[in-house]
């Protein structure tokens, strides 16, 4: 999650490889609509809405250099980042 936050917050990074992403989710049994350049953020946010953020922050604490960054691990952070990037 921390890496996803870091990646998504950097506007210079390219979008995900949609073909690769669709192939990966198909292998996992994905039966929903095809993921596109315009809808992938919605699917990511949907999945992130199911995260136990307290547990996620606890698991990440040991890996971050600046402990205060752990406080950024919450749904609202991803919502702001992914919504901004999608604009």
Tab-separated table of N, CA and C in Angstrom, residues 16-36 39-40 43-44 47:
chain	number	residue	atom	x	y	z
A	16	UNK	N	-0.730	2.475	-15.221
A	16	UNK	CA	-0.390	1.051	-15.254
A	16	UNK	C	-0.536	0.482	-16.663
A	17	UNK	N	0.133	-0.616	-16.897
A	17	UNK	CA	0.018	-1.328	-18.166
A	17	UNK	C	-1.336	-2.051	-18.148
A	18	UNK	N	-2.282	-1.481	-18.852
A	18	UNK	CA	-3.661	-1.975	-18.808
A	18	UNK	C	-3.784	-3.384	-19.375
A	19	UNK	N	-3.049	-3.688	-20.434
A	19	UNK	CA	-3.093	-5.034	-21.010
A	19	UNK	C	-2.601	-6.058	-19.993
A	20	UNK	N	-1.478	-5.771	-19.383
A	20	UNK	CA	-0.928	-6.672	-18.362
A	20	UNK	C	-1.883	-6.813	-17.183
A	21	UNK	N	-2.470	-5.704	-16.759
A	21	UNK	CA	-3.419	-5.729	-15.644
A	21	UNK	C	-4.639	-6.588	-15.978
A	22	UNK	N	-5.191	-6.421	-17.167
A	22	UNK	CA	-6.344	-7.241	-17.568
A	22	UNK	C	-5.993	-8.718	-17.649
A	23	UNK	N	-4.807	-9.031	-18.142
A	23	UNK	CA	-4.380	-10.433	-18.189
A	23	UNK	C	-4.247	-11.012	-16.784
A	24	UNK	N	-3.698	-10.226	-15.876
A	24	UNK	CA	-3.515	-10.697	-14.500
A	24	UNK	C	-4.853	-10.937	-13.806
A	25	UNK	N	-5.778	-9.991	-13.929
A	25	UNK	CA	-7.061	-10.177	-13.252
A	25	UNK	C	-7.878	-11.297	-13.900
A	26	UNK	N	-7.715	-11.490	-15.205
A	26	UNK	CA	-8.406	-12.601	-15.871
A	26	UNK	C	-7.932	-13.937	-15.310
A	27	UNK	N	-6.641	-14.047	-15.038
A	27	UNK	CA	-6.088	-15.281	-14.470
A	27	UNK	C	-6.598	-15.533	-13.059
A	28	UNK	N	-7.012	-14.466	-12.374
A	28	UNK	CA	-7.505	-14.633	-11.008
A	28	UNK	C	-9.013	-14.865	-10.957
A	29	UNK	N	-9.644	-14.937	-12.140
A	29	UNK	CA	-11.078	-15.207	-12.177
A	29	UNK	C	-11.945	-13.969	-12.294
A	30	UNK	N	-11.376	-12.833	-12.620
A	30	UNK	CA	-12.112	-11.576	-12.789
A	30	UNK	C	-13.219	-11.759	-13.820
A	31	UNK	N	-14.441	-11.430	-13.444
A	31	UNK	CA	-15.573	-11.569	-14.368
A	31	UNK	C	-16.255	-10.230	-14.625
A	32	UNK	N	-15.683	-9.184	-14.088
A	32	UNK	CA	-16.287	-7.865	-14.264
A	32	UNK	C	-15.836	-7.246	-15.583
A	33	UNK	N	-16.218	-6.025	-15.800
A	33	UNK	CA	-15.899	-5.335	-17.043
A	33	UNK	C	-14.386	-5.208	-17.250
A	34	UNK	N	-13.995	-5.032	-18.476
A	34	UNK	CA	-12.588	-4.864	-18.811
A	34	UNK	C	-12.064	-3.593	-18.159
A	35	UNK	N	-10.861	-3.657	-17.629
A	35	UNK	CA	-10.231	-2.488	-17.021
A	35	UNK	C	-9.657	-1.618	-18.137
A	36	UNK	N	-9.881	-0.324	-18.011
A	36	UNK	CA	-9.435	0.621	-19.038
A	36	UNK	C	-8.626	1.749	-18.402
A	39	UNK	N	-11.166	3.640	-16.142
A	39	UNK	CA	-11.877	3.069	-14.992
A	39	UNK	C	-10.980	2.367	-13.968
A	40	UNK	N	-9.675	2.227	-14.232
A	40	UNK	CA	-8.836	1.469	-13.309
A	40	UNK	C	-8.790	2.091	-11.924
A	43	UNK	N	-11.712	0.935	-9.805
A	43	UNK	CA	-11.544	-0.421	-9.283
A	43	UNK	C	-10.541	-0.462	-8.132
A	44	UNK	N	-9.478	0.313	-8.239
A	44	UNK	CA	-8.485	0.361	-7.156
A	44	UNK	C	-9.126	0.938	-5.899
A	47	UNK	N	-11.430	-1.523	-4.185
A	47	UNK	CA	-10.695	-2.530	-3.413
A	47	UNK	C	-10.120	-1.926	-2.138
